[in-house]
Coordinates of C-alpha atoms and ligand atoms in Angstrom, one line a residue:
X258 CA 55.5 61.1 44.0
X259 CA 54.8 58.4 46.9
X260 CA 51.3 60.7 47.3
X261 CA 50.6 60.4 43.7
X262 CA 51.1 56.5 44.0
X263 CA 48.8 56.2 46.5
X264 CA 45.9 58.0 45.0
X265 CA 46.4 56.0 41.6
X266 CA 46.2 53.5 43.4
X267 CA 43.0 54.1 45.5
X268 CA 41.5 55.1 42.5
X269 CA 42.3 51.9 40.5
X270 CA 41.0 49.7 43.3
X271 CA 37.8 51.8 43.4
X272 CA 37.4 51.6 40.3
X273 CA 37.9 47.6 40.0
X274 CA 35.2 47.2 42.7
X275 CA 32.7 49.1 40.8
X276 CA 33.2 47.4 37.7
X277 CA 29.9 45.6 36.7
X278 CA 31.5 43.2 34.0
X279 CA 34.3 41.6 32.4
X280 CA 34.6 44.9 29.6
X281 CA 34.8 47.4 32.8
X282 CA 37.5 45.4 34.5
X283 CA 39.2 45.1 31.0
X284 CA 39.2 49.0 31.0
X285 CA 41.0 49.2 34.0
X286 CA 43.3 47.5 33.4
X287 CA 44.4 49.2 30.3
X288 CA 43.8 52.7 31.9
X289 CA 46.1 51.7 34.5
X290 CA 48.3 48.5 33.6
X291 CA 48.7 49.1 30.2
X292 CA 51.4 50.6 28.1
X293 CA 50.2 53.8 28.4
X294 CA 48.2 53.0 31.9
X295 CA 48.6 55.5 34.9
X296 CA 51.0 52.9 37.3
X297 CA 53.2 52.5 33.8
X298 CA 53.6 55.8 33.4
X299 CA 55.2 56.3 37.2
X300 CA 57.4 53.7 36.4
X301 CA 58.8 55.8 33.7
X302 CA 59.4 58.6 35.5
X303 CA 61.8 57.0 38.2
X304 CA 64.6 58.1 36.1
X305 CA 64.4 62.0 37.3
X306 CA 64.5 60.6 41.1
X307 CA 68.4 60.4 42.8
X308 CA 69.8 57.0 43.1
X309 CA 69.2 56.7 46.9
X310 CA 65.3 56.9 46.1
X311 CA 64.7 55.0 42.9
X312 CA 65.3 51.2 44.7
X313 CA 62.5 52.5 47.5
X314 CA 60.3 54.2 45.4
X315 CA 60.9 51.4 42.7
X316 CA 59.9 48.7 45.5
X317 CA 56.8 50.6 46.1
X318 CA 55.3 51.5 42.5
X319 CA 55.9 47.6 42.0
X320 CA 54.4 46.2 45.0
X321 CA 51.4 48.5 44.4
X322 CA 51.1 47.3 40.1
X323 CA 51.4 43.9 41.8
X324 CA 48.0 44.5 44.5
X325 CA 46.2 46.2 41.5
X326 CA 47.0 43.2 39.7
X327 CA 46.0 40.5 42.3
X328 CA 42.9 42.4 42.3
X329 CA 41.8 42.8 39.5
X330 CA 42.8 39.0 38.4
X331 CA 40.4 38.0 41.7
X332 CA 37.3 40.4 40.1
X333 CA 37.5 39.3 36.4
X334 CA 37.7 35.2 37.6
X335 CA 34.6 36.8 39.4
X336 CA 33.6 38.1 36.4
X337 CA 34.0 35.0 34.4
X338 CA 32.2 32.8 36.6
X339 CA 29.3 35.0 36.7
X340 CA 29.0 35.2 32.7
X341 CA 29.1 31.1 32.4
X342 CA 26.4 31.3 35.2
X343 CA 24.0 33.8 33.5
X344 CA 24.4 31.6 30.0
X345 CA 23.9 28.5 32.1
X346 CA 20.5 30.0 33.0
X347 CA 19.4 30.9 29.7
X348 CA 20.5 28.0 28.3
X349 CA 18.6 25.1 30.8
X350 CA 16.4 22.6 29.5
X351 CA 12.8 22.6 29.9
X352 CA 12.0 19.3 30.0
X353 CA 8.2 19.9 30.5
X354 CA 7.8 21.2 26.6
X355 CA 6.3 19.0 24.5
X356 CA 8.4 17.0 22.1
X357 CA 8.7 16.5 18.4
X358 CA 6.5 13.6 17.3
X359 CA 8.4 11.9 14.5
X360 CA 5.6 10.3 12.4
X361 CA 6.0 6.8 11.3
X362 CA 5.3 5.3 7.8
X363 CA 2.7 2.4 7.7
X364 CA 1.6 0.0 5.0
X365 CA -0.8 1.1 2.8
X366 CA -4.5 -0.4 2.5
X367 CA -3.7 -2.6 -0.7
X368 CA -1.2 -4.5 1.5
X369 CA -2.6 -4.7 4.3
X370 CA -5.3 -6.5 2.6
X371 CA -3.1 -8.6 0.2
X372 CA -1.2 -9.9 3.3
X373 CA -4.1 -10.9 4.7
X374 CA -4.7 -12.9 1.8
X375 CA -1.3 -14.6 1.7
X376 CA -1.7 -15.5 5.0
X377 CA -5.2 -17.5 4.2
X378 CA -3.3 -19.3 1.3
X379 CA -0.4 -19.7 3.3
X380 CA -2.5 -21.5 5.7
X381 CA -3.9 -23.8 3.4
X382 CA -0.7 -24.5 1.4
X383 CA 0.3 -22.5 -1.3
X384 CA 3.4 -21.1 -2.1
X385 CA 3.7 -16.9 -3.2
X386 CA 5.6 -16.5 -6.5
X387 CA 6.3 -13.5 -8.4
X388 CA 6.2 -12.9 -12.2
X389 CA 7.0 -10.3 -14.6
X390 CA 4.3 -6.8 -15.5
X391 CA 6.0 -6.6 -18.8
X392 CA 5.0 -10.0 -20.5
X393 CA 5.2 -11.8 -23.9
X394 CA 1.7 -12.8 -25.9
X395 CA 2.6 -16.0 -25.5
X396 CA 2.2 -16.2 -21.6
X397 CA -0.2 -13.6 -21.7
X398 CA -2.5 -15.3 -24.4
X399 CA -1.3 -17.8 -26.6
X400 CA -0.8 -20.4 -23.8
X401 CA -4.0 -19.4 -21.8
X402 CA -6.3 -20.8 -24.5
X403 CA -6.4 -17.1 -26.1
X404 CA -4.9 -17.6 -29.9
X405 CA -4.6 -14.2 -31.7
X406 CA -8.0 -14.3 -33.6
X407 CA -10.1 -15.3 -30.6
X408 CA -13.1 -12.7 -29.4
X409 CA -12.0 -13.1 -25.7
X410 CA -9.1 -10.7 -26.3
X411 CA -11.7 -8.1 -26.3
X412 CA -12.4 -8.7 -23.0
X413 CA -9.3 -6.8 -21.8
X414 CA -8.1 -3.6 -23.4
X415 CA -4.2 -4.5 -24.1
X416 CA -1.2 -2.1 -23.6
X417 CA 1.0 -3.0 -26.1
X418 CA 4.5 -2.3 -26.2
X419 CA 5.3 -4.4 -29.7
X420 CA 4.6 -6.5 -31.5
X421 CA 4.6 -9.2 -28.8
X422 CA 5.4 -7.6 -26.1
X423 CA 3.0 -6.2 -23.5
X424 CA 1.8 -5.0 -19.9
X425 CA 0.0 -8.3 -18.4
X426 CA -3.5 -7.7 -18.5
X427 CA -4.2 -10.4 -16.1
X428 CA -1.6 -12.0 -13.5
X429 CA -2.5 -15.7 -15.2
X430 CA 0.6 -15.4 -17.3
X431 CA 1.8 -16.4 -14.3
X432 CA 0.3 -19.8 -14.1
X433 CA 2.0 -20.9 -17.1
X434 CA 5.2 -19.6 -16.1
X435 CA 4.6 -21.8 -13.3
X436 CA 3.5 -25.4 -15.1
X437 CA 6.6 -24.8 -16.7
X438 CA 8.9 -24.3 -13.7
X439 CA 7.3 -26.8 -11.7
X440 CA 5.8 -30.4 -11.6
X441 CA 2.7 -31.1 -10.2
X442 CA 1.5 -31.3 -7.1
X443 CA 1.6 -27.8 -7.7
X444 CA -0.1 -25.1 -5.5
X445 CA 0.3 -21.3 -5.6
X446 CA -0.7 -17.6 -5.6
X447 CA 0.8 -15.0 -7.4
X448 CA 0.0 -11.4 -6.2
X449 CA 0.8 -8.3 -8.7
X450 CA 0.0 -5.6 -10.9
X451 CA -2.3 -5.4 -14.2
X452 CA -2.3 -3.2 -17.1
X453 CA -6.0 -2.4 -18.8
X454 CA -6.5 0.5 -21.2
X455 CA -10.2 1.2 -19.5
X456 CA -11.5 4.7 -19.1
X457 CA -10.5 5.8 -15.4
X458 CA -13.3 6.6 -13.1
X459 CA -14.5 5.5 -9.5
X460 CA -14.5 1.8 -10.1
X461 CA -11.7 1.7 -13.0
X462 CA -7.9 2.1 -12.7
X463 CA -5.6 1.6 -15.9
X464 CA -3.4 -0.2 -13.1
X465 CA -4.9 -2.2 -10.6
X466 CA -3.8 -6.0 -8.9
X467 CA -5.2 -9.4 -8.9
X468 CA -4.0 -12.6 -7.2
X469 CA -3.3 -15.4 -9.3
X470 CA -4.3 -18.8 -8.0
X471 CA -3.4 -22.4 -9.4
X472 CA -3.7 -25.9 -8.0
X473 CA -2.7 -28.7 -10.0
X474 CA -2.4 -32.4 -8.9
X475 CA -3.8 -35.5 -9.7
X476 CA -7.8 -35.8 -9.1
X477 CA -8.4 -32.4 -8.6
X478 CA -12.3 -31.6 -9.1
X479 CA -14.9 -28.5 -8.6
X480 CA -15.3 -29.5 -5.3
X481 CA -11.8 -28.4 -4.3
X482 CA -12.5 -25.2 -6.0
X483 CA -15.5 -24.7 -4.3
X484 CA -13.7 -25.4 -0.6
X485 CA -11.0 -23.4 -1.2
X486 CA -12.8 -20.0 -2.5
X487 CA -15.2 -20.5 0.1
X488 CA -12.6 -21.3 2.8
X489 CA -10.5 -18.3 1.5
X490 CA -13.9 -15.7 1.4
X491 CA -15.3 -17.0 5.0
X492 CA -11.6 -15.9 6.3
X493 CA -11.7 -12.8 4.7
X494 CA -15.0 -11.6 5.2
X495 CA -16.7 -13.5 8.1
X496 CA -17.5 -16.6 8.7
X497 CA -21.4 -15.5 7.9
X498 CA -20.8 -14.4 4.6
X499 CA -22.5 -16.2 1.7
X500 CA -21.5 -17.4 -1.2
X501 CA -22.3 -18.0 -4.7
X502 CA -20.9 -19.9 -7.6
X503 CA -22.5 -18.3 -10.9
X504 CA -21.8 -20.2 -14.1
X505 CA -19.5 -18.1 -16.6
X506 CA -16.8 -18.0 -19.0
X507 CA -12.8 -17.8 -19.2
X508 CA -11.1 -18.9 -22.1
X509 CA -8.3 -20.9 -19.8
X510 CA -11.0 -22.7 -17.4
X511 CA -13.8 -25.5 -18.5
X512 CA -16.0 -24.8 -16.9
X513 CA -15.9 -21.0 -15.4
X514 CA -17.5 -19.5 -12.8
X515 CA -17.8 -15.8 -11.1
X516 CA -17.9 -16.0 -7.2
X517 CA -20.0 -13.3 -5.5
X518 CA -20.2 -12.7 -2.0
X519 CA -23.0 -11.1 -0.1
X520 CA -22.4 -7.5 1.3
X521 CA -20.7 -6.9 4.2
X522 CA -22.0 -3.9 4.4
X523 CA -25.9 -4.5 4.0
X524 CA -26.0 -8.0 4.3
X525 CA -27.5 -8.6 1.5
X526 CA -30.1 -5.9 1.6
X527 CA -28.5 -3.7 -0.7
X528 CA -26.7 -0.6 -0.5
X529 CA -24.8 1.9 -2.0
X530 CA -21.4 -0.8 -1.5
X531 CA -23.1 -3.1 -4.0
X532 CA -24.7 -0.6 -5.6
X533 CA -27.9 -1.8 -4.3
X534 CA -27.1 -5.7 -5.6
X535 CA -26.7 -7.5 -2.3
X536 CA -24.0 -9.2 -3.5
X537 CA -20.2 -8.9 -4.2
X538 CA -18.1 -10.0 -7.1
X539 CA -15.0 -10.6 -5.8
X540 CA -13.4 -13.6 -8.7
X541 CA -13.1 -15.2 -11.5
X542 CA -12.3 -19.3 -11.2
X543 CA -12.7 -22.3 -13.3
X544 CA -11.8 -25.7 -14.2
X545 CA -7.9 -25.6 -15.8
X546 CA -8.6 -25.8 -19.7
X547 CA -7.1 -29.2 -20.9
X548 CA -5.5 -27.3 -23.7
X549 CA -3.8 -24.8 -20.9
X550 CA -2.5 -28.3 -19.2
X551 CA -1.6 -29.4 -22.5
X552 CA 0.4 -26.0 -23.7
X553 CA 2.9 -26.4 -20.6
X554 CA 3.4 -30.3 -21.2
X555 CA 0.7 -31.7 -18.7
X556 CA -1.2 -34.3 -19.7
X557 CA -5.0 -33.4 -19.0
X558 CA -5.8 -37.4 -19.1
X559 CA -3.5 -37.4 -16.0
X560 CA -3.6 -34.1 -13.8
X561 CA -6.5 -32.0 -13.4
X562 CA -6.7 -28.3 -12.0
X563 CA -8.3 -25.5 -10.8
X564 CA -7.2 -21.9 -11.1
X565 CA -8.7 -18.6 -9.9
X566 CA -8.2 -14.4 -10.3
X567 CA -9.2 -12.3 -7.6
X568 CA -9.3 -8.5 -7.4
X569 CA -7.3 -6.8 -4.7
X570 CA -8.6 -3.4 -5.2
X571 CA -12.5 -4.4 -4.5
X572 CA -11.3 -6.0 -1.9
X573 CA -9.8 -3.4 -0.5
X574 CA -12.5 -1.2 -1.7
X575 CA -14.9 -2.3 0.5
X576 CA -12.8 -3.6 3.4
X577 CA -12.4 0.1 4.3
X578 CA -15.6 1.3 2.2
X579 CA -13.5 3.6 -0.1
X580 CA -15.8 5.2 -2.6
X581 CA -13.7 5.7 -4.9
X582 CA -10.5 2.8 -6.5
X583 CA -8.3 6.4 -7.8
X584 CA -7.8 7.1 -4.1
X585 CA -5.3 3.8 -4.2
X586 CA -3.0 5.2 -6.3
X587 CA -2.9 8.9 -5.3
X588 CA -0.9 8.2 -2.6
X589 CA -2.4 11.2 -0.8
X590 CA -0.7 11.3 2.8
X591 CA -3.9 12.9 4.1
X592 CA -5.9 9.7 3.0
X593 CA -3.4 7.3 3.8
X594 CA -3.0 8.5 7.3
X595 CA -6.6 7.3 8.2
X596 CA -5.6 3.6 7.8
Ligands
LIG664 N1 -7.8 -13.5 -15.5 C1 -9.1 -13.2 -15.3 C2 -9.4 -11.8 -15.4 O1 -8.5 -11.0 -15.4 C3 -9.5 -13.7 -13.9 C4 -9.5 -15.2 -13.8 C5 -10.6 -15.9 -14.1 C6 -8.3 -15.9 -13.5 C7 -10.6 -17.3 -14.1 C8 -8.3 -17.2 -13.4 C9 -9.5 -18.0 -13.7 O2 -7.2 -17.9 -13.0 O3 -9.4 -19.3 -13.6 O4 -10.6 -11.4 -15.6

């Protein structure tokens, strides 16, 4: 029986040193350990053996489980340590892969431009205020000079969403919300979004923005017109840019002009920016109408004014010689990522 020990035992400790893993040392220990394991079943049979020789060969099958034990508990810490190695390996950074670029959002064309602008008017003065898109006839055209039989209102194809109620074709609504709000000295800009039912193609949006300006104050003449627009255009465009007053008409200025700029492009050449013009139109401006003064409780004999509309989107147009004003509103990412 003491033979038999010893060969189970040699051939358990064999067997632990050849084991290659933590699964071969786990089968080991079962084929030997376990309930049914090899040194187990020895134990059992100590009952056939007289009493003298069960406490010595008791001693011995126990001391032996216990070496099998200690070894195998040493090769399977062994074991262990290898396996965390090995996943240690596979799991290591390489930190000379190239990251992740996270893309950042950035302000589209349109407001880059219109802060621009603010910042001109800023400079010179004026405070920004906002007004509403969905407006009444009575700031959109009553109060402008514009009663409901007058030919002007064929200038601008109206959405309407009543009977009074409309998109603002224009953002001077907002100067009469203005002369109502405030007294004179007044000076301001109001940036925003305009509603005309016009055919859509390459120079026509259904939805585009102007920038509402308004100066009122006592002795206010053309001459202050004239400075500011051509302050405003020489900041914007280049200090080398010309600029031309041409006489027109606005039902809510007396007198009216147009202001044209030459091309930035050409110079005043002519190219295929100003369709071969040389020039620019980039407003619409005039004298305050006394009966626009009048409407918001201003007396015209008193305060005088000036008030102009510019168009963001030509602006922009150009700026960045887009060909074509739908490309604004798309919101393609592909054509906003060149800006
Ligand atoms: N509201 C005009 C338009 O949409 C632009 C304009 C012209 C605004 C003259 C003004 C102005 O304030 O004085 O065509």
């Amino acid at each position: 029986m003491k033979e038999k020990l010893e060969q189970i035992k040699a051939a358990a400790l064999d067997e632990i040193a050849a084991a290659a893993n933590s699964a071969d040392c786990e089968a080991v220990r079962v084929k030997y350990l376990g309930k049914k394991g090899e040194l187990t079943a020895i134990l059992k049979m100590m009952g056939g053996l007289s009493p003298e020789e069960r406490p010595i060969m008791g001693q011995l099958v126990n001391s032996a489980k216990a070496e099998v034990e200690a070894v195998l508990g040493q090769k399977m810490t062994e074991m262990e340590a290898k396996a965390t190695e090995q996943k240690l390996m596979a799991e290591t950074v390489d930190i000379t892969m190239p990251a992740k670029v996270s893309k950042r959002g950035k302000l589209h064309p349109l407001n880059t431009v219109l802060n621009d602008m603010i910042d001109i008017f800023q400079s010179m003065g004026f405070d920004v205020v906002d007004g509403p898109e969905v407006e009444t006839d009575h700031y959109n055209f009553e109060c402008l000079n514009v009663p409901a039989d007058h030919p002007a209102r064929d200038m601008q194809d109206t959405f309407y969403l009543g009977e009074n109620l409309l998109l603002r074709t224009q953002t001077s609504a907002a100067q009469i919300r203005t002369m109502e709000n405030r007294k004179p000295p007044i000076r301001v800009i109001c940036p925003g979004r305009v509603f005309r039912a016009d055919e859509v193609d390459a120079t026509h949006s259904p939805v585009f923005h102007q920038i509402e300006g308004l100066v009122v104050d006592k002795g206010i003449t053309m001459c202050d017109l004239k400075g500011v627009l051509e302050q405003f255009a020489h900041e914007i465009y280049g200090a080398d840019t010309k600029v031309k007053f041409r006489p027109s008409f606005f039902p809510f200025t007396e007198p009216s002009v147009e202001v044209d700029v030459s091309c930035s492009e050409c110079g005043g050449k002519g190219c295929r920016v100003c369709k071969g013009a040389g020039w620019i139109e980039i407003l619409g401006a005039g004298m305050v109408h006394p009966n626009v003064l009048r409407s918001c409780g201003i007396d015209p004999e008193e305060y005088s004014g000036f008030a102009f509309g510019i168009g963001l989107d030509r602006l922009t147009t150009t700026r960045y010689k887009i060909s074509d004003i739908r490309l604004l509103f798309e919101n393609d990412k592909r054509f906003l990522d060149q800006f």
